[in-house]
CSV table of C-alpha atoms in Angstrom, one decimal:
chain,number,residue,atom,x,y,z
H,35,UNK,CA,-136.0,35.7,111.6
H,36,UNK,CA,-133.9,36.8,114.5
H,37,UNK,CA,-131.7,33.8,116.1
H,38,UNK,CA,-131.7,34.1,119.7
H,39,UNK,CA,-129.0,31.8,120.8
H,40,UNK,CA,-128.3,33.4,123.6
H,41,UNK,CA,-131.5,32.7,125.6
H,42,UNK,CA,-131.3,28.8,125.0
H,43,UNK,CA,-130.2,27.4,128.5
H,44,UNK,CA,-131.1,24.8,130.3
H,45,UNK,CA,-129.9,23.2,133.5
H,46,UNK,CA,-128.4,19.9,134.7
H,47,UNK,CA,-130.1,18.2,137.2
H,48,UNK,CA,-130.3,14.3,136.7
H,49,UNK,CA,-126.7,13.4,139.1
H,50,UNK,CA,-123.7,14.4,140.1
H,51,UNK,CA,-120.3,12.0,139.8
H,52,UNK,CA,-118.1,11.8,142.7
H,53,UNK,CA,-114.9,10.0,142.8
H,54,UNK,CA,-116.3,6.6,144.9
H,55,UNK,CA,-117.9,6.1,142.2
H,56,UNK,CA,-115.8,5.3,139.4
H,57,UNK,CA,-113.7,2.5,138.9
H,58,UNK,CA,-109.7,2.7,138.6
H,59,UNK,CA,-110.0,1.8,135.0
H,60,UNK,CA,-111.5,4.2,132.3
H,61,UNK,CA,-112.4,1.4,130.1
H,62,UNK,CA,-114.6,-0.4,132.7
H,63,UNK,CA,-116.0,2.9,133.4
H,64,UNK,CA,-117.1,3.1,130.0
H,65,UNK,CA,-118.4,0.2,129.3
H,66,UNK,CA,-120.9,0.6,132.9
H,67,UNK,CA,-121.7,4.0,131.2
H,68,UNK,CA,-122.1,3.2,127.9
H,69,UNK,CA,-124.6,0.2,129.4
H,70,UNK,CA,-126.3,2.9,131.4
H,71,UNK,CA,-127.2,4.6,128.0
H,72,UNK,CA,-128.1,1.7,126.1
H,73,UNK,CA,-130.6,0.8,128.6
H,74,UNK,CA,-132.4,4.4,127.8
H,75,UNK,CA,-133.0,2.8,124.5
H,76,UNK,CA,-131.9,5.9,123.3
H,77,UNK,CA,-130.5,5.6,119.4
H,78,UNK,CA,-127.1,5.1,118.4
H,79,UNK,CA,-125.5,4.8,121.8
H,80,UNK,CA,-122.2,3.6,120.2
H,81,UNK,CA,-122.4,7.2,118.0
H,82,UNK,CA,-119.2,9.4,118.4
H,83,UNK,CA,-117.5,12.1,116.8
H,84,UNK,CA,-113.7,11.2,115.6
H,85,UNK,CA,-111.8,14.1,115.6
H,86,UNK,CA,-108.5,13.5,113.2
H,87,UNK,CA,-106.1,16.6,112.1
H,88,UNK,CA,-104.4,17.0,108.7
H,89,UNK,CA,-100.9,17.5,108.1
H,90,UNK,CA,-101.8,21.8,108.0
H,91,UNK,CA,-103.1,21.2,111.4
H,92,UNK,CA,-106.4,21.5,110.5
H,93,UNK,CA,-108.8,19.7,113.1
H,94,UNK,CA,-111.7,17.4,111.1
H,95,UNK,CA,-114.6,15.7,112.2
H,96,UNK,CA,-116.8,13.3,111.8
H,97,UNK,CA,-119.6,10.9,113.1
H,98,UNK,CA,-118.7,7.6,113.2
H,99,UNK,CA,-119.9,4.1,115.2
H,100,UNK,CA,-118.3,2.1,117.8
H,101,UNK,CA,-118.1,-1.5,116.7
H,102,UNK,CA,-116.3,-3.5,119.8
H,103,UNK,CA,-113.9,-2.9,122.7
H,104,UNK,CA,-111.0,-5.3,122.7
H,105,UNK,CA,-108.4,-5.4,125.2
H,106,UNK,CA,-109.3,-1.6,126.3
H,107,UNK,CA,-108.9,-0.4,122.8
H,108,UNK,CA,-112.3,1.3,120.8
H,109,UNK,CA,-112.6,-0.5,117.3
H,110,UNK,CA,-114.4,1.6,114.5
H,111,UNK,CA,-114.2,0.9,110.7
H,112,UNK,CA,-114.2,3.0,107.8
H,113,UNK,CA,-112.6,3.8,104.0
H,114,UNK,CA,-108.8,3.1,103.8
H,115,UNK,CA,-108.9,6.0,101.0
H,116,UNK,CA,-111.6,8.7,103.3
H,117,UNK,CA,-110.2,11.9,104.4
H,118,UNK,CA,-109.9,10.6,108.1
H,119,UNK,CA,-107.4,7.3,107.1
H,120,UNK,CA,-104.9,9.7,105.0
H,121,UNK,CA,-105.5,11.7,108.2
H,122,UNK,CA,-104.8,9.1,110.0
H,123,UNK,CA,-102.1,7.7,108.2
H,124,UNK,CA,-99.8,10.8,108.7
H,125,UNK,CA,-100.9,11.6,112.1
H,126,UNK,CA,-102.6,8.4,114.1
H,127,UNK,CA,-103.5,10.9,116.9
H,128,UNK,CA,-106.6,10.9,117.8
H,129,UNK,CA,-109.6,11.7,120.4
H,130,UNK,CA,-113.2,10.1,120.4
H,131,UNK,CA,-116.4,11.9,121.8
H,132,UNK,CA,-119.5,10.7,123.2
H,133,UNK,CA,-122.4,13.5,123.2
H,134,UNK,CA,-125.2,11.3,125.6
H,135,UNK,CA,-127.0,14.6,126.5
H,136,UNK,CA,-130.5,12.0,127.4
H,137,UNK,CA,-128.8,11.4,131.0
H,138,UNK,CA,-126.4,14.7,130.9
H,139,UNK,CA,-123.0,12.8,129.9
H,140,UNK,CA,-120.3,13.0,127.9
H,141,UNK,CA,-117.0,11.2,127.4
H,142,UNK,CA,-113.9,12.1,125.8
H,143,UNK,CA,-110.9,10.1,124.5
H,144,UNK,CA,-107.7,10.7,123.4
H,145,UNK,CA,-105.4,8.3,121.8
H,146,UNK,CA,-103.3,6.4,118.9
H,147,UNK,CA,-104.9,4.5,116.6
H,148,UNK,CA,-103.6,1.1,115.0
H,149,UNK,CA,-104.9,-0.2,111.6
H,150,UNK,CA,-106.7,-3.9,112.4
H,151,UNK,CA,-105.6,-6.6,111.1
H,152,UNK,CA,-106.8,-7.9,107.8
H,153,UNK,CA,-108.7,-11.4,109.6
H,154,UNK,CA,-110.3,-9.0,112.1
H,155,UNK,CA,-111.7,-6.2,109.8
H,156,UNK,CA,-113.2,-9.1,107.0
H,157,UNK,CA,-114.3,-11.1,109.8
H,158,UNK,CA,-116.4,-7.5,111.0
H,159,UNK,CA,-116.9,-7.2,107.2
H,160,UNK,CA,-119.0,-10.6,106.9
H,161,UNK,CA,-121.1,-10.0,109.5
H,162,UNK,CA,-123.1,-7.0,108.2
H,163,UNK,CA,-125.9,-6.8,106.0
H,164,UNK,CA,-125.6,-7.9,102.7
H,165,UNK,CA,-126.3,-4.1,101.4
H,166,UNK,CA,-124.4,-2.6,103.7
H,167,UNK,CA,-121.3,-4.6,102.1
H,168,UNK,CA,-122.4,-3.3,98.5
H,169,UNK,CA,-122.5,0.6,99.7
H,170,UNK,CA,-118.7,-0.2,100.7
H,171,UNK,CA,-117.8,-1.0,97.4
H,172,UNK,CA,-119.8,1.6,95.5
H,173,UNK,CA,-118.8,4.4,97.4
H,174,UNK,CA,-115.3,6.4,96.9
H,175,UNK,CA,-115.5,8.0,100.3
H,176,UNK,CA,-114.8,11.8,100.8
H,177,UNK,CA,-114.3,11.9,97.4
H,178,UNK,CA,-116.7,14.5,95.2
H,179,UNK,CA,-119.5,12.9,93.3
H,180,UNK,CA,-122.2,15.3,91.3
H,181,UNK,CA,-125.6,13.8,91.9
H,182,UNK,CA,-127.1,11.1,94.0
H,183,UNK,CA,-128.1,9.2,91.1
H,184,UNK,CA,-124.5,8.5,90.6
H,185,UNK,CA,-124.1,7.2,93.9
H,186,UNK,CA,-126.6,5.1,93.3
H,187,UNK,CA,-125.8,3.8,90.3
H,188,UNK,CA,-122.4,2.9,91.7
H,189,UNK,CA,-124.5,0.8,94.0
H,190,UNK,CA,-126.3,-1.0,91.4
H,191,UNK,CA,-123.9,-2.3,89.6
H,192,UNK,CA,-121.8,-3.8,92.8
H,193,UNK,CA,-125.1,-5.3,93.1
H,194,UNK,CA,-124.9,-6.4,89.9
H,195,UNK,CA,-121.5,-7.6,90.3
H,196,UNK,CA,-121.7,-9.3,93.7
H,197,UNK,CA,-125.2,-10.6,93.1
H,198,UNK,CA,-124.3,-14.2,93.6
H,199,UNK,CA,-122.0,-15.7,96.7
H,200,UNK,CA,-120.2,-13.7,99.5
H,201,UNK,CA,-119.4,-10.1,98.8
H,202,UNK,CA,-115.9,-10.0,99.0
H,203,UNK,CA,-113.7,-7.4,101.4
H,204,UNK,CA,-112.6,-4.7,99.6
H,205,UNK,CA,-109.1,-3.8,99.7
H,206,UNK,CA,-109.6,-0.3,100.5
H,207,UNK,CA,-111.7,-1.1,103.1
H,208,UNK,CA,-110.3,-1.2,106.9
H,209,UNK,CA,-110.3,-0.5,110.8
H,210,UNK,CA,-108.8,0.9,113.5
H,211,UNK,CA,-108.2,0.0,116.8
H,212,UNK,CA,-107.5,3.5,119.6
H,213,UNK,CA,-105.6,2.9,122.2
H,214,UNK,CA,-106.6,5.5,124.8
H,215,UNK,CA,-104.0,7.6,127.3
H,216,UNK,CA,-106.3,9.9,128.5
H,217,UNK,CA,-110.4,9.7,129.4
H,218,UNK,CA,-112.7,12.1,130.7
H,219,UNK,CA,-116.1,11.4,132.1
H,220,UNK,CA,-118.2,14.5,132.4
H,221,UNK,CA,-121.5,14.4,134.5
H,222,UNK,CA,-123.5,17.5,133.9
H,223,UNK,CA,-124.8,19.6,137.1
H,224,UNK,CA,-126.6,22.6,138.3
H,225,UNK,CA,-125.7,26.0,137.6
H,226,UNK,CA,-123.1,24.8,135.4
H,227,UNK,CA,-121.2,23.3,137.9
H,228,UNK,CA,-120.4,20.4,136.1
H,229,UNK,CA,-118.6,17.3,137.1
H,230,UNK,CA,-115.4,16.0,135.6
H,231,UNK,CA,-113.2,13.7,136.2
H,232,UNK,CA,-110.1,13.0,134.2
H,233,UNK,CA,-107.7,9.8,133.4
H,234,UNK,CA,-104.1,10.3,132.2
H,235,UNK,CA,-101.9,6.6,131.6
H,236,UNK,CA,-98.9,7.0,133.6
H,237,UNK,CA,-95.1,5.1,132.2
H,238,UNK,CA,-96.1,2.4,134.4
H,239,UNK,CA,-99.6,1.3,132.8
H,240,UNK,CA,-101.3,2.5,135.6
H,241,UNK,CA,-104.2,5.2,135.6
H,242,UNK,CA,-104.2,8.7,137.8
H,243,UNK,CA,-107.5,10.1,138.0
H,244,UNK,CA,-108.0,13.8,139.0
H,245,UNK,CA,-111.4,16.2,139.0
H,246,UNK,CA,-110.9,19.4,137.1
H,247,UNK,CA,-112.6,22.1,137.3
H,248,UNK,CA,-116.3,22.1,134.9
């Protein structure tokens, strides 16, 4: 069969983003657009791809869930011992994306990340489902693993193991918190003339906003 990617196109037509309308700080104006989404009832609104480099300089990606916004920085979670903590732990730069192509958005973020403190990230822990707690312990993340019947025999015997009380926090379990220094808000619009506007933290904790061009 002959892919023709060239002829897939589409234009933008649902709104257009003007400067009035954001608010001086990128956080608030992710939260009104991230609430804008949700209220599609589209799934996995809080989906976005975290971008992490290794020490070659060799970008990696992956998709991974917003979990809370504290004090304008975006929490996640994940395996201390996966290929984007060692990242991480070398290099804590890092940028966020959020693909909502339902209403023609996007949002990018660029950052640092800080690891979460051990109370906040077994609090999170506690708080999900019981099997969701089990698939942390049974799986060694990023790391290779030959059939999917070991995976899941990994899984029964935390089961096993944790079948009675409170699964406890795994010590190579953890989160981050990103603290952001630049945000972009992209609005899709006719004949690709798209509209982007961009946040850069200035020395004084204050936010410049500028439109580039799409």
């Amino acid at each position: 069969m002959s892919l023709t990617l060239h002829q897939i196109r589409r234009d933008y037509t649902q709104g257009t983003l003007d400067r009035d309308q954001l608010s001086e700080d990128p956080v608030e104006q992710f939260e009104r657009w991230l609430q804008e989404y949700m209220d599609t009832g589209a799934p996995d609104p809080t989906a976005m791809t975290v971008a992490t480099v290794d020490e070659n300089g060799q970008p990696s990606q992956r998709i991974v869930l917003l979990k809370d916004i504290v004090d304008g920085d975006f929490v996640f979670y994940t395996n201390l011992e996966s290929r984007k903590a060692k990242e991480l732990a070398k290099n804590p730069r890092i940028s966020l994306h959020f693909p909502w192509h339902l209403i023609e958005r996007q949002v990018k973020i660029c950052g640092r990340v800080e690891p979460l403190s051990t109370a906040s990230v077994a609090k999170y822990f506690l708080s999900r489902p019981k099997e969701s707690q089990l698939a942390a312990w049974a799986s060694a993340q990023s790391q290779p693993v030959s059939t999917r019947q070991m995976l899941m025999n990994k899984f029964a015997e935390a089961k096993q193991k944790f079948a009675r009380g409170e699964v406890p926090l795994p010590k190579f379990w953890g989160g981050y918190k990103v603290t952001p220094h630049e945000v972009e808000f992209w609005q899709g619009g006719a004949h690709r003339l798209h509209d982007r506007f961009q946040y850069q933290k200035q020395d004084d904790g204050h936010w410049q906003i500028q439109r580039l061009m799409p």
